[in-house]
Coordinates of C-alpha atoms in Angstrom, one line a residue:
Chain A
X40 CA 61.6 -38.0 -14.1
X41 CA 59.9 -36.8 -10.9
X42 CA 57.1 -34.3 -11.4
X43 CA 55.6 -34.1 -7.9
X44 CA 57.2 -34.9 -4.7
X45 CA 55.2 -34.9 -1.4
X46 CA 57.2 -35.3 1.7
X47 CA 56.4 -35.5 5.4
X48 CA 52.9 -34.1 5.2
X49 CA 51.0 -33.7 8.5
X50 CA 47.5 -32.3 8.6
X51 CA 45.6 -31.9 11.8
X52 CA 42.1 -30.4 12.2
X53 CA 42.1 -29.4 15.9
X54 CA 42.8 -32.7 17.7
X55 CA 42.0 -34.9 14.8
X56 CA 45.0 -36.1 12.8
X57 CA 44.0 -36.5 9.2
X58 CA 47.5 -37.1 7.8
X59 CA 50.6 -38.3 9.5
X60 CA 53.9 -38.0 7.7
X61 CA 52.4 -38.8 4.3
X62 CA 54.7 -39.0 1.4
X63 CA 54.6 -40.1 -2.3
X64 CA 56.0 -39.2 -5.6
X65 CA 54.5 -38.9 -9.1
X66 CA 56.6 -39.2 -12.2
X67 CA 56.1 -37.5 -15.5
X68 CA 53.4 -39.1 -17.6
X69 CA 52.4 -41.4 -14.8
X70 CA 48.8 -42.2 -13.8
X71 CA 48.9 -42.5 -10.0
X72 CA 46.0 -43.7 -7.8
X73 CA 45.5 -42.8 -4.2
X74 CA 43.4 -45.5 -2.5
X75 CA 42.4 -46.5 1.0
X76 CA 39.4 -47.1 3.1
X77 CA 36.9 -44.3 3.9
X78 CA 38.5 -41.7 6.2
X79 CA 42.1 -42.9 5.4
X80 CA 43.0 -39.3 4.4
X81 CA 43.3 -39.7 0.6
X82 CA 41.0 -36.8 -0.2
X83 CA 42.8 -34.6 2.3
X84 CA 46.2 -35.5 0.8
X85 CA 44.8 -34.6 -2.6
X86 CA 43.6 -31.3 -1.2
X87 CA 47.0 -30.5 0.2
X88 CA 48.5 -31.1 -3.2
X89 CA 45.9 -29.0 -4.9
X90 CA 46.1 -26.1 -2.4
X91 CA 42.6 -26.5 -1.2
X92 CA 44.1 -27.2 2.2
X93 CA 47.4 -26.1 3.6
X94 CA 49.3 -28.9 5.3
X95 CA 50.3 -28.4 9.0
X96 CA 53.8 -29.7 8.2
X97 CA 55.7 -31.0 5.3
X98 CA 56.6 -30.1 1.8
X99 CA 55.0 -30.3 -1.7
X100 CA 57.4 -29.8 -4.6
X101 CA 56.2 -29.6 -8.2
X102 CA 58.6 -29.6 -11.1
X103 CA 61.4 -28.9 -8.7
X104 CA 59.7 -25.9 -7.1
X105 CA 58.5 -25.8 -3.5
X106 CA 54.8 -24.9 -3.9
X107 CA 53.8 -25.7 -0.3
X108 CA 52.6 -22.1 0.3
X109 CA 51.3 -21.4 -3.2
X110 CA 47.7 -20.3 -3.6
X111 CA 45.4 -22.5 -5.8
X112 CA 45.7 -19.9 -8.6
X113 CA 49.5 -19.9 -8.4
X114 CA 49.5 -23.7 -8.5
X115 CA 47.2 -23.6 -11.6
X116 CA 49.6 -21.2 -13.2
X117 CA 52.5 -23.5 -12.5
X118 CA 50.7 -26.3 -14.4
X119 CA 48.5 -28.1 -11.9
X120 CA 44.8 -28.6 -12.4
X121 CA 42.1 -30.0 -10.1
X122 CA 38.7 -31.6 -10.9
X123 CA 36.5 -31.3 -7.9
X124 CA 34.7 -34.2 -6.4
X125 CA 31.4 -32.4 -6.6
X126 CA 30.7 -31.1 -10.0
X127 CA 31.1 -27.4 -10.2
X128 CA 30.3 -26.6 -13.8
X129 CA 28.5 -23.3 -14.1
X130 CA 25.0 -24.4 -15.0
X131 CA 23.7 -21.2 -16.5
X132 CA 26.6 -20.9 -19.0
X133 CA 26.8 -22.9 -22.2
X134 CA 29.3 -25.8 -22.4
X135 CA 31.3 -23.7 -24.7
X136 CA 31.6 -20.9 -22.2
X137 CA 32.4 -23.2 -19.4
X138 CA 35.4 -24.5 -21.3
X139 CA 36.4 -21.0 -22.5
X140 CA 36.3 -19.9 -18.9
X141 CA 38.8 -22.5 -18.0
X142 CA 41.0 -21.9 -21.0
X143 CA 41.4 -18.2 -20.6
X144 CA 42.2 -18.3 -16.9
X145 CA 45.8 -17.4 -17.2
X146 CA 45.4 -14.5 -19.7
X147 CA 46.1 -10.9 -18.6
X148 CA 43.3 -8.5 -17.7
X149 CA 43.8 -6.4 -20.8
X150 CA 43.6 -9.3 -23.2
X151 CA 40.4 -10.4 -21.4
X152 CA 38.8 -7.0 -21.6
X153 CA 39.5 -6.7 -25.3
X154 CA 38.7 -10.3 -25.9
X155 CA 41.9 -10.8 -27.9
X156 CA 41.8 -14.5 -27.7
X157 CA 38.1 -15.2 -28.3
X158 CA 38.6 -16.3 -31.8
X159 CA 42.0 -18.0 -31.5
X160 CA 40.8 -20.1 -28.6
X161 CA 37.8 -21.3 -30.6
X162 CA 39.5 -24.4 -32.0
X163 CA 40.9 -25.4 -28.7
X164 CA 37.4 -25.1 -27.0
X165 CA 35.8 -27.3 -29.7
X166 CA 38.7 -29.8 -29.6
X167 CA 38.2 -30.2 -25.9
X168 CA 34.4 -30.7 -26.3
X169 CA 34.9 -33.1 -29.1
X170 CA 37.5 -35.1 -27.1
X171 CA 34.9 -35.5 -24.4
X172 CA 32.0 -36.2 -26.8
X173 CA 30.1 -33.0 -25.9
X174 CA 30.6 -31.0 -29.1
X175 CA 27.1 -31.4 -30.3
X176 CA 25.8 -29.7 -27.2
X177 CA 28.4 -26.9 -27.2
X178 CA 25.9 -24.1 -27.2
X179 CA 23.5 -25.5 -24.7
X180 CA 23.6 -24.5 -21.1
X181 CA 25.5 -27.0 -18.8
X182 CA 22.4 -27.5 -16.7
X183 CA 20.9 -29.8 -19.4
X184 CA 23.7 -32.3 -19.1
X185 CA 23.4 -35.6 -17.2
X186 CA 25.5 -36.1 -14.1
X187 CA 28.0 -38.2 -16.0
X188 CA 28.3 -35.6 -18.8
X189 CA 28.8 -32.9 -16.2
X190 CA 31.7 -34.9 -14.8
X191 CA 33.2 -35.1 -18.3
X192 CA 32.7 -31.4 -18.8
X193 CA 34.6 -30.9 -15.6
X194 CA 37.4 -33.0 -16.7
X195 CA 37.5 -31.2 -20.0
X196 CA 37.7 -27.9 -18.1
X197 CA 40.4 -29.2 -15.9
X198 CA 42.4 -30.3 -18.9
X199 CA 41.7 -27.2 -21.0
X200 CA 44.7 -25.2 -19.6
X201 CA 47.1 -28.1 -20.7
X202 CA 48.2 -28.9 -17.2
X203 CA 51.3 -31.0 -16.4
X204 CA 49.5 -32.6 -13.6
X205 CA 45.8 -33.3 -13.3
X206 CA 44.2 -34.1 -10.0
X207 CA 40.9 -36.0 -10.2
X208 CA 38.9 -36.4 -7.1
X209 CA 36.4 -39.3 -7.6
X210 CA 36.0 -38.8 -11.3
X211 CA 33.5 -41.7 -11.6
X212 CA 31.4 -40.9 -8.6
X213 CA 27.7 -41.4 -9.4
X214 CA 28.4 -42.8 -12.8
X215 CA 26.9 -45.9 -14.4
X216 CA 29.1 -48.8 -15.4
X217 CA 29.1 -47.7 -19.0
X218 CA 30.0 -44.2 -18.2
X219 CA 32.9 -45.3 -16.1
X220 CA 34.2 -47.4 -19.0
X221 CA 34.0 -44.4 -21.3
X222 CA 35.6 -42.1 -18.7
X223 CA 38.6 -44.5 -18.7
X224 CA 38.8 -44.3 -22.5
X225 CA 38.6 -40.6 -22.4
X226 CA 41.4 -40.3 -19.9
X227 CA 43.9 -42.7 -21.5
X228 CA 45.0 -40.4 -24.4
X229 CA 46.1 -37.6 -22.1
X230 CA 49.0 -39.7 -20.9
X231 CA 51.3 -38.4 -23.5
X232 CA 51.1 -34.8 -22.2
X233 CA 50.0 -35.1 -18.6
X234 CA 50.4 -36.9 -15.3
X235 CA 47.4 -37.8 -13.3
X236 CA 46.5 -38.4 -9.6
X237 CA 43.2 -40.1 -9.0
X238 CA 41.3 -40.5 -5.8
X239 CA 38.7 -43.1 -6.4
X240 CA 36.6 -45.8 -4.6
X241 CA 36.2 -47.9 -7.6
X242 CA 39.2 -50.2 -7.5
X243 CA 38.5 -51.8 -10.8
X244 CA 38.6 -48.4 -12.5
X245 CA 41.9 -47.6 -10.7
X246 CA 43.4 -50.9 -11.7
X247 CA 42.5 -50.4 -15.3
X248 CA 43.9 -46.9 -15.6
X249 CA 46.7 -46.4 -13.1
X250 CA 50.4 -47.3 -13.4
X251 CA 51.3 -46.9 -9.7
X252 CA 49.3 -46.7 -6.5
X253 CA 49.7 -45.3 -3.1
X254 CA 47.7 -46.9 -0.3
X255 CA 46.7 -44.9 2.7
X256 CA 45.3 -46.0 6.0
X257 CA 44.4 -43.9 9.0
X258 CA 46.3 -40.9 7.6
X259 CA 49.5 -42.8 6.9
X260 CA 50.9 -44.1 3.6
X261 CA 51.3 -47.9 4.1
X262 CA 52.8 -48.6 0.7
X263 CA 53.4 -47.3 -2.8
X264 CA 54.2 -49.3 -5.9
X265 CA 53.0 -50.6 -9.2
X266 CA 49.5 -52.1 -9.4
X267 CA 50.9 -55.7 -9.4
X268 CA 53.0 -55.0 -6.3
X269 CA 50.1 -53.5 -4.5
X270 CA 47.8 -56.4 -5.4
X271 CA 50.4 -58.8 -4.1
X272 CA 50.9 -56.9 -0.8
X273 CA 49.7 -58.6 2.3
X274 CA 49.6 -55.4 4.2
X275 CA 47.1 -53.9 1.8
X276 CA 44.9 -56.9 2.0
X277 CA 44.9 -56.7 5.7
X278 CA 43.8 -53.1 5.7
X279 CA 40.9 -53.7 3.4
X280 CA 39.9 -56.9 5.1
X281 CA 40.0 -55.3 8.6
X282 CA 37.8 -52.5 7.5
X283 CA 35.4 -54.7 5.4
Chain B
X246 CA 21.1 -42.3 -15.0
X247 CA 20.4 -46.0 -14.8
X248 CA 22.2 -49.2 -15.7
X249 CA 19.4 -50.3 -18.0
X250 CA 20.4 -48.0 -20.7
X251 CA 23.9 -49.4 -21.0
X252 CA 23.2 -51.4 -24.2
X253 CA 22.1 -48.4 -26.1
X254 CA 24.9 -46.3 -24.8
X255 CA 27.4 -49.0 -25.7
X256 CA 26.1 -49.0 -29.2
X257 CA 26.5 -45.3 -29.7
X258 CA 29.4 -44.8 -27.3
X259 CA 28.0 -41.4 -27.0
X260 CA 27.0 -39.6 -23.8
X261 CA 23.7 -40.7 -22.4
X262 CA 21.1 -38.0 -22.6
X263 CA 18.9 -37.5 -19.6
X264 CA 16.9 -34.4 -19.8
X265 CA 15.9 -33.0 -16.5
X266 CA 12.5 -31.7 -17.0
X267 CA 12.7 -28.8 -14.6
X268 CA 11.4 -25.4 -15.4
X269 CA 14.9 -23.9 -15.0
X270 CA 16.3 -26.3 -17.6
X271 CA 13.5 -25.5 -20.1
X272 CA 14.0 -21.9 -19.5
X273 CA 17.7 -22.2 -20.1
X274 CA 17.3 -24.3 -23.2
X275 CA 15.0 -21.8 -24.9
X276 CA 16.1 -21.3 -28.4
X277 CA 18.6 -18.5 -28.9
X278 CA 16.5 -17.1 -31.7
X279 CA 14.1 -15.6 -29.2
X280 CA 15.9 -12.4 -28.5
X281 CA 13.9 -9.7 -26.8
X282 CA 16.7 -7.7 -25.2
X283 CA 17.9 -5.6 -28.2
X284 CA 14.3 -4.6 -29.0
X285 CA 13.8 -3.7 -25.3
X286 CA 16.9 -1.6 -25.2
X287 CA 16.1 0.3 -28.4
X288 CA 12.5 1.0 -27.4
X289 CA 13.6 2.3 -24.0
X290 CA 16.1 4.5 -25.7
X291 CA 13.5 5.9 -28.1
X292 CA 11.1 6.6 -25.2
X293 CA 13.9 8.3 -23.3
X294 CA 14.6 10.6 -26.2
X295 CA 11.0 11.6 -26.5
X296 CA 10.4 12.4 -22.8
X297 CA 11.3 16.1 -22.8
X298 CA 9.4 16.7 -26.0
X299 CA 6.1 15.2 -24.8
X300 CA 6.0 15.9 -21.1
X301 CA 5.9 19.1 -19.0
X302 CA 9.1 20.7 -17.9
X303 CA 8.8 19.7 -14.2
X304 CA 8.6 16.1 -15.4
X305 CA 11.7 16.5 -17.4
X306 CA 13.6 17.8 -14.4
X307 CA 12.4 14.8 -12.5
X308 CA 13.3 12.5 -15.3
X309 CA 16.8 13.9 -15.4
X310 CA 17.3 12.9 -11.8
X311 CA 16.0 9.5 -12.6
X312 CA 18.6 9.1 -15.4
X313 CA 21.4 10.1 -13.0
X314 CA 20.1 7.6 -10.5
X315 CA 20.1 5.0 -13.3
X316 CA 23.7 5.6 -13.8
X317 CA 24.2 5.1 -10.0
X318 CA 22.2 1.8 -10.2
X319 CA 24.4 0.6 -13.1
X320 CA 27.4 1.0 -10.8
X321 CA 25.8 -1.2 -8.2
X322 CA 24.7 -3.7 -10.7
X323 CA 28.2 -4.2 -12.0
X324 CA 29.5 -5.2 -8.6
X325 CA 26.6 -7.1 -7.3
X326 CA 24.8 -8.4 -10.3
X327 CA 27.9 -9.3 -12.3
X328 CA 30.7 -9.8 -9.8
X329 CA 28.8 -11.0 -6.7
X330 CA 30.3 -8.3 -4.5
X331 CA 27.6 -7.0 -2.1
X332 CA 28.6 -3.4 -1.8
X333 CA 26.2 -1.8 0.7
X334 CA 28.2 1.4 0.7
X335 CA 27.9 2.4 -2.9
X336 CA 26.7 5.8 -1.9
X337 CA 30.1 6.4 -0.5
X338 CA 31.6 6.9 -3.9
X339 CA 28.5 8.7 -5.2
X340 CA 28.5 11.1 -2.2
X341 CA 32.2 11.7 -2.1
X342 CA 32.2 12.7 -5.7
X343 CA 29.2 14.9 -5.1
X344 CA 30.9 16.6 -2.2
X345 CA 34.1 16.8 -4.1
X346 CA 32.7 18.7 -7.1
X347 CA 30.6 20.9 -4.8
X348 CA 33.8 22.0 -3.1
X349 CA 35.4 22.6 -6.5
X350 CA 32.5 24.9 -7.3
X351 CA 32.3 26.6 -3.9
X352 CA 36.0 27.1 -3.1
X353 CA 37.6 27.2 -6.6
X354 CA 34.8 28.5 -8.7
X355 CA 35.2 25.6 -11.1
X356 CA 32.1 24.3 -12.7
X357 CA 33.1 23.3 -16.2
X358 CA 31.8 19.9 -17.0
X359 CA 35.2 19.0 -18.5
X360 CA 36.7 19.3 -15.1
X361 CA 34.0 18.3 -12.6
X362 CA 32.9 15.2 -14.4
X363 CA 36.3 13.6 -14.7
X364 CA 37.1 14.7 -11.2
X365 CA 33.9 13.1 -9.9
X366 CA 34.8 9.8 -11.7
X367 CA 38.4 10.0 -10.4
X368 CA 37.2 10.5 -6.8
X369 CA 34.9 7.5 -7.1
X370 CA 37.6 5.4 -8.7
X371 CA 40.3 6.2 -6.1
X372 CA 38.0 5.9 -3.1
X373 CA 36.7 2.5 -4.3
X374 CA 40.2 1.3 -5.1
X375 CA 41.3 2.2 -1.6
X376 CA 38.3 0.4 -0.1
X377 CA 38.9 -2.6 -2.3
X378 CA 42.5 -2.7 -1.0
X379 CA 41.2 -3.0 2.5
X380 CA 38.2 -5.2 1.9
X381 CA 38.9 -7.4 -1.1
X382 CA 42.6 -7.9 -1.4
X383 CA 43.6 -10.2 1.4
X384 CA 45.4 -13.5 1.1
X385 CA 42.1 -15.2 1.7
X386 CA 38.9 -14.4 -0.1
X387 CA 36.8 -12.1 2.1
X388 CA 33.3 -13.2 3.0
X389 CA 30.3 -11.5 1.6
X390 CA 29.3 -10.4 5.1
X391 CA 32.6 -8.8 5.7
X392 CA 32.5 -6.9 2.4
X393 CA 28.9 -5.8 2.8
X394 CA 29.3 -4.7 6.4
X395 CA 32.6 -3.1 5.6
X396 CA 31.2 -1.0 2.8
X397 CA 28.1 -0.1 4.8
X398 CA 30.2 1.0 7.7
X399 CA 32.2 3.2 5.3
X400 CA 29.0 4.9 4.1
X401 CA 27.7 5.4 7.6
X402 CA 31.0 6.8 8.8
X403 CA 31.2 9.2 5.9
X404 CA 27.6 10.4 6.5
X405 CA 28.5 11.1 10.2
X406 CA 31.8 12.7 9.4
X407 CA 30.3 15.0 6.8
X408 CA 27.5 15.9 9.2
X409 CA 30.0 16.9 11.8
X410 CA 32.4 18.8 9.6
X411 CA 31.8 22.6 9.4
X412 CA 34.0 22.7 6.3
X413 CA 31.5 20.4 4.6
X414 CA 28.6 22.4 5.9
X415 CA 27.6 20.0 8.6
X416 CA 24.0 18.8 8.5
X417 CA 23.1 21.5 6.0
X418 CA 25.5 20.2 3.4
X419 CA 26.8 22.5 0.6
X420 CA 23.9 24.6 -0.8
X421 CA 23.7 26.7 -3.9
X422 CA 26.3 25.0 -6.1
X423 CA 26.8 27.0 -9.3
X424 CA 25.3 25.8 -12.6
X425 CA 27.5 23.4 -14.5
X426 CA 29.0 24.9 -17.6
X427 CA 30.1 23.7 -21.0
X428 CA 32.4 26.4 -22.3
X429 CA 30.4 29.6 -22.1
X430 CA 27.0 27.9 -21.7
X431 CA 25.3 27.3 -18.4
X432 CA 23.4 24.1 -18.0
X433 CA 20.1 24.8 -16.4
X434 CA 17.7 22.1 -15.2
X435 CA 15.6 21.1 -18.1
X436 CA 15.9 19.4 -21.5
X437 CA 19.6 20.3 -22.1
X438 CA 20.7 18.7 -18.8
X439 CA 18.3 15.9 -19.5
X440 CA 20.0 15.1 -22.9
X441 CA 23.4 15.4 -21.3
X442 CA 22.5 12.9 -18.6
X443 CA 20.9 10.6 -21.2
X444 CA 24.0 10.8 -23.4
X445 CA 26.3 9.9 -20.5
X446 CA 24.0 7.1 -19.4
X447 CA 23.9 5.6 -22.9
X448 CA 27.7 5.9 -23.2
X449 CA 28.3 4.2 -19.8
X450 CA 25.7 1.6 -20.6
X451 CA 27.4 0.7 -23.9
X452 CA 30.8 0.7 -22.3
X453 CA 29.6 -1.6 -19.6
X454 CA 28.0 -3.8 -22.1
X455 CA 31.2 -4.1 -24.1
X456 CA 33.1 -4.9 -20.9
X457 CA 30.5 -7.5 -19.7
X458 CA 30.3 -9.3 -23.0
X459 CA 34.1 -9.6 -23.3
X460 CA 36.1 -12.5 -22.0
X461 CA 36.5 -10.4 -18.9
X462 CA 32.7 -10.6 -18.6
X463 CA 32.9 -14.4 -18.7
X464 CA 35.5 -14.3 -16.0
X465 CA 33.2 -12.2 -13.9
X466 CA 30.4 -14.7 -14.5
X467 CA 32.7 -17.4 -13.1
X468 CA 33.5 -15.2 -10.2
X469 CA 29.9 -14.6 -9.4
X470 CA 28.9 -18.2 -9.7
X471 CA 31.8 -19.8 -8.0
X472 CA 34.7 -17.7 -6.8
X473 CA 36.5 -20.6 -5.1
X474 CA 36.3 -22.8 -8.2
X475 CA 37.8 -20.3 -10.7
X476 CA 40.9 -19.9 -8.4
X477 CA 41.8 -23.4 -9.3
X478 CA 41.7 -22.5 -13.0
X479 CA 44.4 -19.9 -12.3
X480 CA 42.2 -16.8 -12.1
X481 CA 43.3 -14.2 -9.6
X482 CA 39.8 -13.6 -8.2
X483 CA 40.7 -10.8 -5.9
X484 CA 42.3 -8.8 -8.7
X485 CA 39.2 -9.2 -10.9
X486 CA 37.1 -8.0 -7.9
X487 CA 39.2 -5.0 -7.3
X488 CA 39.1 -4.0 -10.9
X489 CA 35.3 -4.2 -11.3
X490 CA 34.9 -2.5 -7.9
X491 CA 37.0 0.4 -9.0
X492 CA 35.2 0.7 -12.3
X493 CA 31.9 0.7 -10.5
X494 CA 33.2 3.3 -8.1
X495 CA 34.2 5.5 -11.0
X496 CA 30.6 5.2 -12.5
X497 CA 29.1 6.0 -9.1
X498 CA 31.4 9.0 -8.9
X499 CA 30.2 10.2 -12.3
X500 CA 26.6 9.9 -11.1
X501 CA 27.4 11.7 -7.9
X502 CA 29.0 14.7 -9.6
X503 CA 26.1 15.0 -12.0
X504 CA 23.6 14.7 -9.2
X505 CA 25.3 17.5 -7.2
X506 CA 25.1 20.0 -10.0
X507 CA 21.6 19.0 -11.1
X508 CA 20.2 19.3 -7.6
X509 CA 22.2 22.4 -6.8
X510 CA 23.2 21.2 -3.4
X511 CA 24.6 18.2 -1.6
X512 CA 23.6 17.0 1.8
X513 CA 24.8 14.2 4.0
X514 CA 22.0 12.0 2.7
X515 CA 23.9 11.4 -0.6
X516 CA 26.7 9.7 1.4
X517 CA 24.6 7.7 3.8
X518 CA 23.1 4.2 4.2
X519 CA 19.7 5.2 3.0
X520 CA 21.1 6.1 -0.4
X521 CA 23.1 2.9 -0.5
X522 CA 20.0 0.8 0.3
X523 CA 17.9 2.6 -2.3
X524 CA 20.3 1.6 -5.1
X525 CA 20.2 -2.0 -3.9
X526 CA 16.4 -1.9 -4.2
X527 CA 16.5 -0.4 -7.7
X528 CA 18.7 -3.2 -8.9
X529 CA 16.9 -6.1 -7.1
X530 CA 13.5 -4.8 -8.2
X531 CA 14.5 -4.5 -11.8
X532 CA 16.7 -7.6 -12.0
X533 CA 20.3 -7.7 -11.0
X534 CA 22.8 -9.2 -13.4
X535 CA 21.2 -7.4 -16.4
X536 CA 22.1 -3.9 -17.2
X537 CA 18.7 -3.2 -18.5
X538 CA 17.2 -4.5 -15.3
X539 CA 19.0 -1.9 -13.2
X540 CA 17.6 0.8 -15.4
X541 CA 14.1 -0.5 -15.4
X542 CA 14.2 -0.9 -11.6
X543 CA 15.3 2.7 -11.1
X544 CA 12.7 4.1 -13.4
X545 CA 9.8 2.0 -12.0
X546 CA 10.6 2.7 -8.4
X547 CA 11.2 6.4 -8.9
X548 CA 8.1 6.8 -11.2
X549 CA 5.9 5.0 -8.7
X550 CA 7.2 7.1 -5.8
X551 CA 6.6 10.2 -7.9
X552 CA 3.0 9.4 -8.8
X553 CA 2.1 7.7 -5.6
X554 CA 3.4 10.5 -3.4
X555 CA 1.1 12.9 -5.4
X556 CA -2.0 10.7 -5.3
X557 CA -1.7 8.9 -2.0
X558 CA 0.4 11.2 0.2
X559 CA 0.1 9.2 3.4
X560 CA 0.2 5.6 2.3
X561 CA 2.6 5.6 -0.6
X562 CA 5.6 4.4 1.3
X563 CA 3.6 1.4 2.4
X564 CA 2.3 0.6 -1.1
X565 CA 5.8 0.9 -2.5
X566 CA 7.2 -1.3 0.3
X567 CA 4.6 -4.0 -0.3
X568 CA 5.2 -3.9 -4.1
X569 CA 9.0 -4.3 -3.5
X570 CA 8.4 -7.2 -1.2
X571 CA 6.1 -8.9 -3.6
X572 CA 8.6 -8.7 -6.5
X573 CA 11.5 -9.9 -4.4
X574 CA 9.5 -12.8 -3.1
X575 CA 7.9 -14.0 -6.3
X576 CA 10.3 -12.7 -8.9
X577 CA 13.8 -13.0 -7.3
X578 CA 15.3 -12.3 -10.7
X579 CA 13.5 -9.0 -10.8
X580 CA 10.9 -7.4 -13.1
X581 CA 13.2 -8.0 -16.1
X582 CA 12.6 -11.8 -15.7
X583 CA 9.0 -11.2 -16.9
X584 CA 10.4 -10.2 -20.3
X585 CA 13.7 -12.1 -20.7
X586 CA 14.5 -15.8 -20.3
X587 CA 17.3 -16.8 -18.0
X588 CA 19.3 -17.9 -21.1
X589 CA 19.1 -14.4 -22.5
X590 CA 19.9 -12.8 -19.2
X591 CA 23.0 -14.8 -18.8
X592 CA 23.9 -14.6 -22.4
X593 CA 26.8 -16.3 -24.2
X594 CA 30.4 -15.3 -24.5
X595 CA 31.9 -17.6 -27.1
X596 CA 30.6 -18.2 -30.6
X597 CA 27.1 -18.9 -31.5
X598 CA 29.1 -16.9 -33.9
X599 CA 29.0 -13.3 -34.7
X600 CA 25.3 -13.1 -34.4
X601 CA 25.6 -14.3 -30.8
X602 CA 27.3 -11.1 -29.9
X603 CA 24.1 -9.4 -29.2
X604 CA 22.8 -11.4 -26.3
X605 CA 24.2 -10.5 -23.0
X606 CA 22.6 -7.7 -21.0

């Protein structure tokens, strides 16, 4: 079943064309990787999906709804969640509060003011923290975390609202080899409930975790397919070799 | 994070712990058991109750004005310290309410606190909601410069308009407002008015504290720290801003109406940019983002001006200015940061259980 359908996306910044008629589809419970050389437009494409940028032309449809003009908050409410490339956890708040902040985002003002869900959300906050191996530091401020742990906390926050689609922009950026491996382990279980789009430089990581890949070069999609298909593609090799 | 520690990490599979030994981290990690804030709040309250009993009458009158200004400072702290909205036109709501109740008194002979106080709050609330509609509720988040200049222009324009309107008394303002009444009793300057102002301040303080410690307070913390980010969680950041802006406008309105009756007159200065700037200084000096900081800042600045203007008539503005600069340069988190750790100033919103309820200012 198709969850996300991106068709005919153009994105220009002044005279610079970042995306040219880009299109790809993500199915339900699929882990989808966006890869390509530096400057190929994969991050921009991700931003157009997330609502951080508005495409100049084209259409993004999510669960059958045209969300091209939705604000980020509306997209989040429709079931989409973004983990930023640069960690954006709130350092002065505790880990617990960071996750709670993400969890309570869709509640009404009145229930926020009267803290109606503070106790009912407790278990879900702790579950998220446990899932990402951060539970023992729940009440410490996020500033004490290592870079890798901050990335995990970000992912936990992005997953907290039980999204249908999670967008991860370079989840393993700046991580050690070991941390990358653990990140892969942490992500795999979410497949039952959630689809994933990953933009990532680390091709080994992508190969380990993704079902299908879309390859971009110079703002255009050059091919989409399963990991095996992409590995076999001569076109993809050419792109990477030319740039190497 | 280095590759050398992989063996160890592989053994535990746990997150690798790298403590960043910065001062900030240490400050943040300070144990929760060191809670100074409740003691600070209670001792300030006790001192405030004793003031009229211990000091001369003219000091009580002065202290009443300070309490009203504290209320005004709270309103600014809510928008700037908690929601990150730099309102440089907070006096607009303060002054409009002041003028509004002065007109009620002059033209309709109404001075009952049960009318003028709610009316003052309502004027502040409506005016700030309207301004929020213009400045905060666009499709795109408005920049801090746009909001601060927008609010400041509002205050400046109001000042000029009031000064040019003969209905509002022009540059002279509206003098000799009646005394405020509670039923048959008239509220003179002095200890009764003082305790009334104290009561209202404590009430608003507690109400704000309730609001800021709620899950709404957590949303505000997110808004202040990273407005862009929380939009991607699904928060409607602009709505949050409009709500807190309107609440703060209502509080400024309450302060303005009390001020008008306490002083017995309103002039264009209560609307203007000077008044707006003054409240910014109170809050920055005391420590924005803590309610108690706004109160401390107001009291210290006002008390210093009071004593300095007696003792050093010519140079006191210079001394005060230098002091303000020093605090803002060396203690950007304000005087309150001398007493409270950053952890305690930020506070927690979820559990550290029921006992953790007491630690957000």
